[in-house]
Amino acid sequence: MIELVFATNNINKIREIELLLPSFFKIKRLEDIGCTEELPETHETIEENSLEKAEFVAQKYNVNCFAEDSGLEIDALNGNPGVHSAHYAGDRNADKNMDKVLQEMENNDDRNANFKTVITLIIDKVQYQFVGTINGKIGKEKKGLYGFGYDPIFVLEDGRTMAELMLEEKSKISHRAKATQQLIQFLKENYSA
Ligand code: ITT
C-alpha cells in the first residue's frame, strides 16, 4: 500500500483521479493532514507551479505527495490562458473565464487548443513529473453539463465537448488521465511490493 497526499483544493481533480487509482494506493486529502491553506502558484509555467505546490506540501507537512497544475492552451492566443487558466477573467469563475476566451476567439479561424496537466510526485524527497495533453478545438459556444472549468467550450475530435462526457468517460481520456496513468505506472514499477 502506498500512501500519498494529493495536494489540491480542487474537488473535481480529486474525483477524476480517484476513479483511476488502483487499490494499492491510499490517497489522503489536504484536510486529512490539517492543511487548509491555498497552495502557492507564483510561477509563469504549469511545470513550475506544479512543482511549487508539491514542494510546499511535502516540505511543510513532511509527507510523500503529488500535486498537479493544469490549463487550457490556445494556439491563436499564444498559449493563453495556460498557466493563468484558473483566474483568467480575474477571479475563480469558470463562466467568466469561458466568456473571456469566447470573446477573444470571436473572429479567429484557428481554433486549435490543448489541455495540459503536469503532475509532480515527491516521494522519499525525490521529485518526478508526468505530463498529459489532449488536443481539441475551441467551440463557438458553451455546450454540456459535466466536468468543470473550460470543459463546455473544449471540442473533442468526435465533435462533443469535454462537458458532454460523464465523469467516467472524461477520467479515462483526458489530459489528467494521461498524466495519472504515467504516475500509476511509475509507482507500480518502483513502489508496489
Ligand atoms: P489546485 O491548484 O488546488 O490543484 P486549481 O483549481 O487552482 O486547484 P490549477 O491551478 O491547476 O488548479 O488551475 C487549473 C484551471 O485550469 C482550472 O481552474 C480550470 O479553469 C482549468 N482546467 C484544468 N483542468 C481542466 C479540465 O479538466 N477541464 C476544464 N478546465 C480545466
Short mmCIF file of C-alpha atoms and ligand atoms in Angstrom, two decimals:
data_model
loop_
_atom_site.label_atom_id
_atom_site.label_comp_id
_atom_site.label_asym_id
_atom_site.label_seq_id
_atom_site.Cartn_x
_atom_site.Cartn_y
_atom_site.Cartn_z
CA MET A 1 0.00 0.00 0.00
CA ILE A 2 1.34 3.41 -0.97
CA GLU A 3 0.05 6.38 0.96
CA LEU A 4 0.21 9.71 -0.83
CA VAL A 5 -1.28 13.11 -0.14
CA PHE A 6 -2.98 14.66 -3.18
CA ALA A 7 -2.03 18.33 -2.81
CA THR A 8 -5.03 20.06 -4.33
CA ASN A 9 -8.02 22.12 -3.26
CA ASN A 10 -9.91 21.26 -6.44
CA ILE A 11 -12.54 18.59 -5.74
CA ASN A 12 -13.04 17.94 -9.46
CA LYS A 13 -9.42 16.89 -9.83
CA ILE A 14 -9.80 14.54 -6.87
CA ARG A 15 -12.95 12.94 -8.32
CA GLU A 16 -11.35 12.38 -11.73
CA ILE A 17 -8.09 10.98 -10.40
CA GLU A 18 -9.60 8.79 -7.67
CA LEU A 19 -11.54 6.87 -10.31
CA LEU A 20 -8.29 5.74 -11.93
CA LEU A 21 -6.25 4.74 -8.93
CA PRO A 22 -5.77 1.04 -8.16
CA SER A 23 -6.36 -0.27 -4.68
CA PHE A 24 -2.68 -0.31 -3.68
CA PHE A 25 -2.96 3.47 -3.49
CA LYS A 26 -4.25 5.25 -0.45
CA ILE A 27 -4.94 8.89 -1.18
CA LYS A 28 -5.04 11.41 1.60
CA ARG A 29 -6.56 14.83 1.10
CA LEU A 30 -5.11 18.09 2.36
CA GLU A 31 -7.78 18.28 5.06
CA ASP A 32 -6.59 14.88 6.37
CA ILE A 33 -3.18 16.38 7.18
CA GLY A 34 -4.60 19.63 8.55
CA CYS A 35 -3.67 21.77 5.55
CA THR A 36 -6.44 24.28 4.89
CA GLU A 37 -4.48 26.99 3.13
CA GLU A 38 -4.38 27.96 -0.53
CA LEU A 39 -1.35 26.41 -2.26
CA PRO A 40 1.24 28.81 -3.71
CA GLU A 41 1.28 29.19 -7.51
CA THR A 42 3.66 32.03 -8.26
CA HIS A 43 5.39 31.00 -11.48
CA GLU A 44 4.80 31.53 -15.18
CA THR A 45 4.75 27.89 -16.27
CA ILE A 46 2.50 24.95 -15.49
CA GLU A 47 5.56 22.78 -14.75
CA GLU A 48 6.94 25.19 -12.15
CA ASN A 49 3.59 25.73 -10.43
CA SER A 50 3.01 22.01 -10.23
CA LEU A 51 6.40 21.58 -8.56
CA GLU A 52 5.80 24.55 -6.26
CA LYS A 53 2.54 23.11 -4.90
CA ALA A 54 4.02 19.66 -4.34
CA GLU A 55 7.17 21.04 -2.68
CA PHE A 56 5.15 23.29 -0.40
CA VAL A 57 3.13 20.37 0.96
CA ALA A 58 5.99 17.85 1.04
CA GLN A 59 8.24 20.20 2.99
CA LYS A 60 5.74 21.84 5.32
CA TYR A 61 3.93 18.63 6.28
CA ASN A 62 6.77 16.15 5.79
CA VAL A 63 4.74 13.77 3.61
CA ASN A 64 5.00 11.94 0.31
CA CYS A 65 2.62 13.71 -2.04
CA PHE A 66 1.71 14.71 -5.55
CA ALA A 67 0.23 17.90 -6.96
CA GLU A 68 -0.96 18.79 -10.39
CA ASP A 69 -1.19 22.02 -12.31
CA SER A 70 -3.22 22.18 -15.45
CA GLY A 71 -4.52 24.61 -18.01
CA LEU A 72 -6.03 25.29 -21.39
CA GLU A 73 -3.54 26.37 -24.06
CA ILE A 74 -4.98 28.05 -27.16
CA ASP A 75 -2.74 28.36 -30.23
CA ALA A 76 -4.24 31.63 -31.51
CA LEU A 77 -3.86 33.22 -28.05
CA ASN A 78 -0.16 32.31 -27.80
CA GLY A 79 -0.85 29.53 -25.31
CA ASN A 80 -3.21 31.54 -23.09
CA PRO A 81 -4.99 31.16 -20.74
CA GLY A 82 -2.36 28.49 -19.94
CA VAL A 83 -0.86 28.93 -16.52
CA HIS A 84 -3.48 31.66 -15.85
CA SER A 85 -6.44 29.36 -16.54
CA ALA A 86 -7.97 29.41 -13.05
CA HIS A 87 -8.09 33.22 -12.81
CA TYR A 88 -8.18 34.25 -16.47
CA ALA A 89 -11.05 36.74 -16.15
CA GLY A 90 -9.96 37.98 -12.74
CA ASP A 91 -11.40 35.57 -10.24
CA ARG A 92 -12.10 31.86 -10.00
CA ASN A 93 -15.23 31.90 -12.12
CA ALA A 94 -15.48 29.33 -14.92
CA ASP A 95 -18.32 31.10 -16.72
CA LYS A 96 -16.50 34.42 -16.83
CA ASN A 97 -13.27 32.70 -17.88
CA MET A 98 -15.05 30.99 -20.77
CA ASP A 99 -16.78 34.21 -21.81
CA LYS A 100 -13.42 35.94 -21.98
CA VAL A 101 -11.98 33.17 -24.16
CA LEU A 102 -15.05 33.11 -26.45
CA GLN A 103 -14.80 36.85 -26.90
CA GLU A 104 -11.07 36.79 -27.63
CA MET A 105 -11.63 33.99 -30.13
CA GLU A 106 -14.67 35.59 -31.80
CA ASN A 107 -13.06 36.36 -35.16
CA ASN A 108 -10.42 33.68 -35.06
CA ASP A 109 -10.42 30.82 -37.56
CA ASP A 110 -7.55 28.96 -35.89
CA ARG A 111 -9.41 27.28 -33.03
CA ASN A 112 -6.78 24.68 -32.11
CA ALA A 113 -6.12 24.17 -28.42
CA ASN A 114 -4.99 21.63 -25.89
CA PHE A 115 -5.48 20.86 -22.25
CA LYS A 116 -2.31 20.08 -20.33
CA THR A 117 -1.71 18.54 -16.91
CA VAL A 118 1.63 18.29 -15.16
CA ILE A 119 1.69 16.04 -12.10
CA THR A 120 4.62 16.39 -9.71
CA LEU A 121 5.25 13.46 -7.40
CA ILE A 122 7.55 13.88 -4.41
CA ILE A 123 8.35 10.59 -2.80
CA ASP A 124 11.21 9.90 -0.39
CA LYS A 125 12.24 13.53 -1.09
CA VAL A 126 12.80 12.89 -4.83
CA GLN A 127 10.75 14.72 -7.49
CA TYR A 128 9.25 13.27 -10.66
CA GLN A 129 6.97 14.91 -13.27
CA PHE A 130 4.38 13.36 -15.58
CA VAL A 131 2.74 15.29 -18.41
CA GLY A 132 -0.55 14.61 -20.17
CA THR A 133 -2.14 16.57 -23.04
CA ILE A 134 -5.23 16.28 -25.19
CA ASN A 135 -5.87 18.21 -28.40
CA GLY A 136 -9.16 19.80 -29.37
CA LYS A 137 -10.74 22.97 -30.66
CA ILE A 138 -12.42 25.94 -29.02
CA GLY A 139 -16.14 25.87 -29.75
CA LYS A 140 -18.25 28.90 -30.60
CA GLU A 141 -20.49 28.45 -27.55
CA LYS A 142 -20.73 26.53 -24.28
CA LYS A 143 -22.17 23.03 -24.50
CA GLY A 144 -22.58 20.22 -21.96
CA LEU A 145 -23.29 19.93 -18.27
CA TYR A 146 -20.50 17.77 -16.86
CA GLY A 147 -16.89 18.40 -15.93
CA PHE A 148 -15.59 21.77 -14.78
CA GLY A 149 -13.60 24.81 -15.87
CA TYR A 150 -13.33 25.17 -19.66
CA ASP A 151 -14.89 21.78 -20.49
CA PRO A 152 -18.04 23.29 -22.13
CA ILE A 153 -16.00 25.12 -24.81
CA PHE A 154 -13.40 22.39 -25.48
CA VAL A 155 -14.47 20.37 -28.52
CA LEU A 156 -13.04 16.88 -28.95
CA GLU A 157 -12.29 15.11 -32.24
CA ASP A 158 -15.71 13.44 -32.26
CA GLY A 159 -17.49 16.81 -32.05
CA ARG A 160 -18.63 16.51 -28.43
CA THR A 161 -17.37 18.98 -25.88
CA MET A 162 -15.48 17.69 -22.86
CA ALA A 163 -18.50 18.77 -20.78
CA GLU A 164 -20.68 16.29 -22.67
CA LEU A 165 -18.62 13.38 -21.29
CA MET A 166 -19.72 11.89 -18.00
CA LEU A 167 -17.08 11.68 -15.28
CA GLU A 168 -16.24 8.01 -16.03
CA GLU A 169 -15.51 8.75 -19.68
CA LYS A 170 -13.60 12.00 -19.17
CA SER A 171 -11.46 10.46 -16.48
CA LYS A 172 -10.27 7.81 -18.95
CA ILE A 173 -9.29 10.00 -21.92
CA SER A 174 -8.40 13.43 -20.57
CA HIS A 175 -5.05 15.22 -20.20
CA ARG A 176 -5.35 14.46 -16.49
CA ALA A 177 -5.99 10.77 -17.20
CA LYS A 178 -2.88 10.53 -19.37
CA ALA A 179 -0.64 12.10 -16.73
CA THR A 180 -2.23 9.98 -13.99
CA GLN A 181 -1.70 6.76 -15.94
CA GLN A 182 2.02 7.54 -16.11
CA LEU A 183 2.07 8.24 -12.38
CA ILE A 184 0.38 4.91 -11.68
CA GLN A 185 2.74 3.01 -13.99
CA PHE A 186 5.76 4.60 -12.29
CA LEU A 187 4.52 3.74 -8.81
CA LYS A 188 3.64 0.18 -9.85
CA GLU A 189 7.12 -0.37 -11.26
CA ASN A 190 9.01 1.23 -8.40
CA TYR A 191 6.95 1.16 -5.24
CA SER A 192 4.40 -1.67 -5.20
CA ALA A 193 5.69 -4.71 -3.39
P1 ITT B 1 -5.24 23.35 -7.13
O1 ITT B 1 -4.18 24.35 -7.53
O2 ITT B 1 -5.61 23.43 -5.69
O3 ITT B 1 -4.91 21.96 -7.55
P2 ITT B 1 -6.81 24.81 -9.08
O4 ITT B 1 -8.25 24.79 -9.49
O5 ITT B 1 -6.24 26.13 -8.64
O6 ITT B 1 -6.58 23.71 -7.94
P3 ITT B 1 -4.98 24.90 -11.29
O7 ITT B 1 -4.18 25.98 -10.68
O8 ITT B 1 -4.26 23.74 -11.90
O9 ITT B 1 -5.98 24.24 -10.25
O10 ITT B 1 -5.95 25.57 -12.34
C1 ITT B 1 -6.43 24.83 -13.33
C2 ITT B 1 -7.53 25.60 -14.04
O11 ITT B 1 -7.47 25.17 -15.41
C3 ITT B 1 -8.88 25.17 -13.51
O12 ITT B 1 -9.36 26.05 -12.54
C4 ITT B 1 -9.72 25.21 -14.79
O13 ITT B 1 -10.12 26.52 -15.04
C5 ITT B 1 -8.73 24.79 -15.85
N1 ITT B 1 -8.74 23.32 -16.04
C6 ITT B 1 -7.84 22.43 -15.58
N2 ITT B 1 -8.19 21.18 -15.88
C7 ITT B 1 -9.35 21.28 -16.53
C8 ITT B 1 -10.23 20.33 -17.06
O14 ITT B 1 -10.01 19.02 -16.95
N3 ITT B 1 -11.32 20.77 -17.66
C9 ITT B 1 -11.58 22.08 -17.76
N4 ITT B 1 -10.82 23.05 -17.26
C10 ITT B 1 -9.70 22.65 -16.65
#
